[in-house]
Short mmCIF file of C-alpha atoms in Angstrom, two decimals:
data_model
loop_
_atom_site.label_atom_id
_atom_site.label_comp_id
_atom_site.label_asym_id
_atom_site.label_seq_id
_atom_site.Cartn_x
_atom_site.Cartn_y
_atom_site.Cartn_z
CA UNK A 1 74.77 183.43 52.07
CA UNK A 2 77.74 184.54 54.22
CA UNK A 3 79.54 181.88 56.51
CA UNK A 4 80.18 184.45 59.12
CA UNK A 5 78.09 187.33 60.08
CA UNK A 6 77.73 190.04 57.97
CA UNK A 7 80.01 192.94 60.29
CA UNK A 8 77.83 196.19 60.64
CA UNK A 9 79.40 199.53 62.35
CA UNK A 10 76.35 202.13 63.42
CA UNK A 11 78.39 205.51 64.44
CA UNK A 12 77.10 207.53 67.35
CA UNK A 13 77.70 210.86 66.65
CA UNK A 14 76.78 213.57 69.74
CA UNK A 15 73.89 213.80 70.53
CA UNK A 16 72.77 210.87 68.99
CA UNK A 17 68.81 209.90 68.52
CA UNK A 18 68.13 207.07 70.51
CA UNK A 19 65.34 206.31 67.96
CA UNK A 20 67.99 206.00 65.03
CA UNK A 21 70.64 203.95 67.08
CA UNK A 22 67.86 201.31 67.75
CA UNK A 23 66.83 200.32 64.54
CA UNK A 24 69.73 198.75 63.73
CA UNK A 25 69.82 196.44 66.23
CA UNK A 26 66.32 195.90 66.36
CA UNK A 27 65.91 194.87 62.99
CA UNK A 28 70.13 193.40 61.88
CA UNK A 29 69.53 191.16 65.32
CA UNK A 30 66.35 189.14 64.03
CA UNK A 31 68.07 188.15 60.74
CA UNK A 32 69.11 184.54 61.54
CA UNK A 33 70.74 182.31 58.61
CA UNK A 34 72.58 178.82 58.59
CA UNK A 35 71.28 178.63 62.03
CA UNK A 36 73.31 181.92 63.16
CA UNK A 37 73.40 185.11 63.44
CA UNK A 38 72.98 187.26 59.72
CA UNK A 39 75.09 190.13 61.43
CA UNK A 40 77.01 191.50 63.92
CA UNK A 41 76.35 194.86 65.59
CA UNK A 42 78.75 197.05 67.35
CA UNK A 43 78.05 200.84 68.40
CA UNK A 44 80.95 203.19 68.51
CA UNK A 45 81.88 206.43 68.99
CA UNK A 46 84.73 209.17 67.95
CA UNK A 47 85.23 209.24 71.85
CA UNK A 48 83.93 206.22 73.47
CA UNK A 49 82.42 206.54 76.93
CA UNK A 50 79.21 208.47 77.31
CA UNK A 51 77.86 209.91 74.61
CA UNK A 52 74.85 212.30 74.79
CA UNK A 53 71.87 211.57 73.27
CA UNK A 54 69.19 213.91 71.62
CA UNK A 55 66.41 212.90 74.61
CA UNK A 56 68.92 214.39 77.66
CA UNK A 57 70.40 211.32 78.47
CA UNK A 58 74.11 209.54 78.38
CA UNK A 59 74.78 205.99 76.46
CA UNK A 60 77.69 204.33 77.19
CA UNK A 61 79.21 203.48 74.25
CA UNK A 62 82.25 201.15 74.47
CA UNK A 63 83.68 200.72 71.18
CA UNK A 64 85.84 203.81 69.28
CA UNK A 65 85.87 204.18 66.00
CA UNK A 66 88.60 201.35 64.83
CA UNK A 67 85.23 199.28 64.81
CA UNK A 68 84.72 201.03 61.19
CA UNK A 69 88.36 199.32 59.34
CA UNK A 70 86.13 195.61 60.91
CA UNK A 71 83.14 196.13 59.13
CA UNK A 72 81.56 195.39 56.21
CA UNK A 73 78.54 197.88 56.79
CA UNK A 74 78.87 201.17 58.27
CA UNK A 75 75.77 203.27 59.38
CA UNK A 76 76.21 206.90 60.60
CA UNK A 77 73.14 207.88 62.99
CA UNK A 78 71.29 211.09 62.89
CA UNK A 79 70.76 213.47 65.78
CA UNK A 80 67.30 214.69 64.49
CA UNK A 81 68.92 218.10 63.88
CA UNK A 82 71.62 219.06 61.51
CA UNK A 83 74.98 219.69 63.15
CA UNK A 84 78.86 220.55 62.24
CA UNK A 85 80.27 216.79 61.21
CA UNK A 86 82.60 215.72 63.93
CA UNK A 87 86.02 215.59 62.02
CA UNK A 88 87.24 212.25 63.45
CA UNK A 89 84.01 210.39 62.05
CA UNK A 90 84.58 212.09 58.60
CA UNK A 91 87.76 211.21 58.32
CA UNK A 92 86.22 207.08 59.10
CA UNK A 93 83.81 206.94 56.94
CA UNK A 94 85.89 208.70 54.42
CA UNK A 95 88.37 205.58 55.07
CA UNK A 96 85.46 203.17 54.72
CA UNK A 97 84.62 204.64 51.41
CA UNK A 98 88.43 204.00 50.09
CA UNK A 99 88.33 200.82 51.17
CA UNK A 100 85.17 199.99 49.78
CA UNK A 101 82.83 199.51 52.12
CA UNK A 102 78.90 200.26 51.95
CA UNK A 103 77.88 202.92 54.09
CA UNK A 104 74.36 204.04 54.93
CA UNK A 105 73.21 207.29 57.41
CA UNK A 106 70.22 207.69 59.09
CA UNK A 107 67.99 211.16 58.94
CA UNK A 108 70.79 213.94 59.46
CA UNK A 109 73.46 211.61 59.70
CA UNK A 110 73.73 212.31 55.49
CA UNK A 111 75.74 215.84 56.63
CA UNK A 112 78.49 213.14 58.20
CA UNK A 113 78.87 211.69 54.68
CA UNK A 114 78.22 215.02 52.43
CA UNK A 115 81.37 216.56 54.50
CA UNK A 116 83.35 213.77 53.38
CA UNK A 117 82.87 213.93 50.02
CA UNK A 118 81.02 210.91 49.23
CA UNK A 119 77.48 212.40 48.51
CA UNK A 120 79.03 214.88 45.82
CA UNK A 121 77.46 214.21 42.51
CA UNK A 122 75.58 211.27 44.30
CA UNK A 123 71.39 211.04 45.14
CA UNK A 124 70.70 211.67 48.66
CA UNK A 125 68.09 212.56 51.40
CA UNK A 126 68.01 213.73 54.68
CA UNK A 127 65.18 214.18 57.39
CA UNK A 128 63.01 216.97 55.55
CA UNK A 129 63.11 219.58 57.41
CA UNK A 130 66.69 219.99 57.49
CA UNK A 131 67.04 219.00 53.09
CA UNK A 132 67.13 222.69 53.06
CA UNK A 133 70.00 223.32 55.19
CA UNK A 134 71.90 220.42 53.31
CA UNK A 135 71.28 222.12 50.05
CA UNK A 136 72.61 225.57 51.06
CA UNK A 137 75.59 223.68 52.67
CA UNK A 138 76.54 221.03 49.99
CA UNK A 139 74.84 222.29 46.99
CA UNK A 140 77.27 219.47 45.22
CA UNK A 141 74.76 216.58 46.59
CA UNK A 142 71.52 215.85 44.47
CA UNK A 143 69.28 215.94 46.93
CA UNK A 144 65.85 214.31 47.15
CA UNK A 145 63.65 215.46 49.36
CA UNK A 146 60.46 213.16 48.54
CA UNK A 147 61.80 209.40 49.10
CA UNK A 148 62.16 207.12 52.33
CA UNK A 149 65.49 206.31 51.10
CA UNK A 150 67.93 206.08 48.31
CA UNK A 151 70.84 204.76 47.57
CA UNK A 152 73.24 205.60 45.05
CA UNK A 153 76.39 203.24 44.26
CA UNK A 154 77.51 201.99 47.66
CA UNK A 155 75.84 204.63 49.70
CA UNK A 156 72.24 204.92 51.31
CA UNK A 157 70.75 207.64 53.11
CA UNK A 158 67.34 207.90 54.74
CA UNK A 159 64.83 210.84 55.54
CA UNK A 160 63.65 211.08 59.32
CA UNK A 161 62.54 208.76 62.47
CA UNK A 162 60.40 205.64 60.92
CA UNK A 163 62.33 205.93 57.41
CA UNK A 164 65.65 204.20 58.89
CA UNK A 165 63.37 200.95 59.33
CA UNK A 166 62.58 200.86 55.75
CA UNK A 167 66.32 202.28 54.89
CA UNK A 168 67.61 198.39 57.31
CA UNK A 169 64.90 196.68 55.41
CA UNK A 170 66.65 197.23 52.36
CA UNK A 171 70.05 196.36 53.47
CA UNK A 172 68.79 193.33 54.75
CA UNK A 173 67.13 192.55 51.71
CA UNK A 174 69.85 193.69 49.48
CA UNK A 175 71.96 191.53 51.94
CA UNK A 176 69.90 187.86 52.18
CA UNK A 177 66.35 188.63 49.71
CA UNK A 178 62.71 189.43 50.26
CA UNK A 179 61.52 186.86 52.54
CA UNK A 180 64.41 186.98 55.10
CA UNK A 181 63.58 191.10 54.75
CA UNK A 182 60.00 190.22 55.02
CA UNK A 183 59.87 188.06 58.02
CA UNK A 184 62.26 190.09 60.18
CA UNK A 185 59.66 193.18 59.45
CA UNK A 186 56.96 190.62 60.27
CA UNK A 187 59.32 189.29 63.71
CA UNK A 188 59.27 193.09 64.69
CA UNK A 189 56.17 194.48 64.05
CA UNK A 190 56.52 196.76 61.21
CA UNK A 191 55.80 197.42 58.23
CA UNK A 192 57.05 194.70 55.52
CA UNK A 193 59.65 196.20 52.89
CA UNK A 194 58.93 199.53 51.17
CA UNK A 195 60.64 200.65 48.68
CA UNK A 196 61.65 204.44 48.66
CA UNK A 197 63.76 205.51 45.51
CA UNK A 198 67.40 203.59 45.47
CA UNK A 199 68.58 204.97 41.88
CA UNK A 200 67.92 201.88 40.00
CA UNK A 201 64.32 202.14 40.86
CA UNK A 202 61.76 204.35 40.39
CA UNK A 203 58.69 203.59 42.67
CA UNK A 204 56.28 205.47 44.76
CA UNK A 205 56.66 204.63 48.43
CA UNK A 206 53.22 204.15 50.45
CA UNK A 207 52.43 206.32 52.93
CA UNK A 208 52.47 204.61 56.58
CA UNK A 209 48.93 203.05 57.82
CA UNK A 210 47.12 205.32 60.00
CA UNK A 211 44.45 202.63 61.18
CA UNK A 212 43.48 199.25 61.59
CA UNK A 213 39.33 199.13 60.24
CA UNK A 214 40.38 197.97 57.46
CA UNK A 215 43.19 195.37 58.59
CA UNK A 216 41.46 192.03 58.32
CA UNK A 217 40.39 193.08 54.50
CA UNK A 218 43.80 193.74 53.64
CA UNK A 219 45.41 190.57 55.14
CA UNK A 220 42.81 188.66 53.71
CA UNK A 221 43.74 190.89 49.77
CA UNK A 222 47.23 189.66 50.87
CA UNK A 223 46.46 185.82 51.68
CA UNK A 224 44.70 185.74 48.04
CA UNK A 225 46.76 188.10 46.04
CA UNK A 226 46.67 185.16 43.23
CA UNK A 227 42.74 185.50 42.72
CA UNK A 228 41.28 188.29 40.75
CA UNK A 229 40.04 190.50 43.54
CA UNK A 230 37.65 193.39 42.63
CA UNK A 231 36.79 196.65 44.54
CA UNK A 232 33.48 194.27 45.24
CA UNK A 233 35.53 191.67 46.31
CA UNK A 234 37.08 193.84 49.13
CA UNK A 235 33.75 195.52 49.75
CA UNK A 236 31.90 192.79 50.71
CA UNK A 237 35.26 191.02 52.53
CA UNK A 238 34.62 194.46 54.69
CA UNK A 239 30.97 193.88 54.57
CA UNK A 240 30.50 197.73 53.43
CA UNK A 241 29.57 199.30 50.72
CA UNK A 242 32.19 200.35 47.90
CA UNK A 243 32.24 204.17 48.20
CA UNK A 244 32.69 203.17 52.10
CA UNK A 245 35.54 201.18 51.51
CA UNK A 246 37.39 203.38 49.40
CA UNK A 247 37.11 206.45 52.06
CA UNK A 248 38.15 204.33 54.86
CA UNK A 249 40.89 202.39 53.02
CA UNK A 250 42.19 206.00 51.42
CA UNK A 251 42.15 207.38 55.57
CA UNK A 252 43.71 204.43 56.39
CA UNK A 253 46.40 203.69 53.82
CA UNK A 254 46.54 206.96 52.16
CA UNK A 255 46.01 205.68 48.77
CA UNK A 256 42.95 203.96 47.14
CA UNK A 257 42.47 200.24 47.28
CA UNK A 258 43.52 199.16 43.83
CA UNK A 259 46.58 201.37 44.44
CA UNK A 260 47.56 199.50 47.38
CA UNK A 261 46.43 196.13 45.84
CA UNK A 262 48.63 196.64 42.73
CA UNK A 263 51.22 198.03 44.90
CA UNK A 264 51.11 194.28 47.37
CA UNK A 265 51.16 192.38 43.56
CA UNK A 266 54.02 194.02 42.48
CA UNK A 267 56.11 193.01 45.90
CA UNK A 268 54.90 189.81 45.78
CA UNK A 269 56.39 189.13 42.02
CA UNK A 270 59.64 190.49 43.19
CA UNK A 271 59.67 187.91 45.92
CA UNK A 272 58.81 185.03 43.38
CA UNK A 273 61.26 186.77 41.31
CA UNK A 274 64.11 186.34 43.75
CA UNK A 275 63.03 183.16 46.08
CA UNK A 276 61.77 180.84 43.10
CA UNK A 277 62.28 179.64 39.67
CA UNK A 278 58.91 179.75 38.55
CA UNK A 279 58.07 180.63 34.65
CA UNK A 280 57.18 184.11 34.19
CA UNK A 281 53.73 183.36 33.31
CA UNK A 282 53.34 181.50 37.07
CA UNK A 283 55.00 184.23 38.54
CA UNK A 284 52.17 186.88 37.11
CA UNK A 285 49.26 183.82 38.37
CA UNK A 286 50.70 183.90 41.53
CA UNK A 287 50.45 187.50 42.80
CA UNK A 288 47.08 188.28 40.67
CA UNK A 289 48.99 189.84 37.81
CA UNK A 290 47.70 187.67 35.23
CA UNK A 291 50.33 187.21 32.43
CA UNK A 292 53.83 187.26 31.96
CA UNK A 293 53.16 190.57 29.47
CA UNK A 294 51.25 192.31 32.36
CA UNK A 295 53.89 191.20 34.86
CA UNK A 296 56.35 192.89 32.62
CA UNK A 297 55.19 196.08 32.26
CA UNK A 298 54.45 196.16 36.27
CA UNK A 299 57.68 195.48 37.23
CA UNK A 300 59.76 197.50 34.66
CA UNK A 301 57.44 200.30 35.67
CA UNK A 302 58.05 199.50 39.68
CA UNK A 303 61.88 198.59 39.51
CA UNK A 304 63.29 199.74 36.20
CA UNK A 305 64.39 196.28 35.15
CA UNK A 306 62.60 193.10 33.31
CA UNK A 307 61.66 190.36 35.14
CA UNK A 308 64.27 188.09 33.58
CA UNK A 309 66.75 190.83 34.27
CA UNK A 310 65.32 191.70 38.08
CA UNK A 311 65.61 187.71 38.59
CA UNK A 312 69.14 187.61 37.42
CA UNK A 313 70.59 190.88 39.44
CA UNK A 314 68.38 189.58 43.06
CA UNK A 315 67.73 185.57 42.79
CA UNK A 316 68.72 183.58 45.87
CA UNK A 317 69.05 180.69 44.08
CA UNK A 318 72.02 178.73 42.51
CA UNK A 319 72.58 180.12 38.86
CA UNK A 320 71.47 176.92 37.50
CA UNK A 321 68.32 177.10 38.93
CA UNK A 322 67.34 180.47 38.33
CA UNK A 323 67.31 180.65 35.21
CA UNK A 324 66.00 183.62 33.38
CA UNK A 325 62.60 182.80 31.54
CA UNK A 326 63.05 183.93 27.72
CA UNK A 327 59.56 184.64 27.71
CA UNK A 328 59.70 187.60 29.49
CA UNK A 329 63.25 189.05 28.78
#
């Protein structure tokens, strides 16, 4: 844990989205540690003063960009469309790369960082209907045009609107571990982490809920994710039928229940993983995966890494503590 608050710069180029120069603050401002702040936010702008935003209006954003050489984080916001790079935030971020610092964009802010060089030979997204225009422009980036986010090295980009949450999520997970990440996306509302293709990882992001019938059955699959829950199980938790529950939880969640209840396991033994120093064979009792040799080939598939390996790369814990289990190197 830092002793002083992690420094984050979030660039405002013009117009900026109002949407992407939220987030964050929204989400960076709940992360409390040590009985402090987790970070420090500051806005700023090639010109400071007002700056126009995407939705017709002026912010007023105090801060130029010297904030950038004070921070340890530096996040480029998107205007929703993609734009000529403004040649005095380039030339910061490219600064911030030299000196080493990580640096994330939001939606189209990823053309800020492809004209400075930094995306070249790198993974990369961009709000979707733009990853065209970024291809024909910097044909040099890999682009991926299916993720929420990736992250490649010291950079992160994120696809459109919603996606910089989960893109923040990360950081702040990356930053102080899944259950600091989890309760500020519990604190504001949101979805809890999702992964969304950072290049040591391979998984499958779920699509965002588009309903609530099925809520209560899915808090109650997460509340006993260490009992061997059945489609029946969930069916009867619902108090429908299974073929019911399946069509309603597929509208809802856009994937089938199992899917989404492997998919909740899975998180879960990452946040065992990195909070505890449980055995490998509690670990896999504790979020319903059964044994450690189950909970190995879950995870490898989900993250790319072994348990022992994911534990030793992520744990919060002292190194003496969190130990890696031999059983399931």
């Amino acid at each position: 844990m830092p002793l002083s608050p992690h420094r984050v710069a979030v660039i405002a180029p013009s117009p900026v989205s109002m949407f992407n120069l939220a987030i964050p603050e929204m989400l960076f401002g709940k992360v409390e540690t040590d009985g402090g702040p987790g970070y420090e936010v500051l806005v700023c702008a090639a010109e400071p003063g007002p700056v126009p935003t995407s939705g017709g209006l002026d912010l007023h954003v105090r801060h130029g960009l010297e904030a950038v050489r004070e921070a340890d984080t530096v996040i480029v916001a998107g205007t929703g469309e993609p734009y000529d790079p403004e040649p005095r935030i380039v030339a910061a971020v490219r600064e911030a790369a030299a000196a080493g610092k990580r640096i994330a964009a939001l939606c189209t802010g990823a053309f800020q960082l492809a004209e400075a060089g930094l995306l070249h030979g790198r993974r990369a997204t961009t709000y979707w209907a733009h990853a065209e225009e970024m291809r024909r422009r910097y044909p040099q980036v890999d682009l991926r045009g299916d993720v929420l986010y990736v992250q490649d090295g010291p950079y992160v980009t994120s696809s459109g609107y919603a996606a910089g949450i989960d893109l923040c999520l990360h950081l702040v997970r990356t930053d102080y571990g899944a259950a600091v990440a989890n309760e500020v996306a519990r604190r504001a509302l949101v979805a809890p982490v999702r992964p969304g293709g950072q290049t040591q990882f391979a998984h499958t992001p779920l699509p965002p809920e588009r309903g609530a019938v099925c809520a209560d059955t899915r808090g109650w699959a997460m509340r006993n994710l260490d009992k061997p829950l059945t489609l029946t199980d969930l069916a009867r938790h619902a108090g429908v039928s299974v073929r019911t529950l399946t069509r309603r939880f597929h509208a809802e969640s856009g994937v089938s229940p199992l899917q989404w209840l492997l998919h909740q396991r899975v998180e879960r033994a990452r946040e065992l993983l990195e909070t505890t120093a449980l055995p490998m064979d509690q670990v896999a009792r504790a979020c319903g995966l059964g044994t450690a040799d189950s909970l190995r080939a879950h995870v490898v598939r989900g993250t790319g890494l072994t348990p022992s390996a994911y534990r030793s790369q992520f744990s919060r814990l002292p190194a003496a503590v969190a130990r890696p289990d031999s059983r399931a190197a």
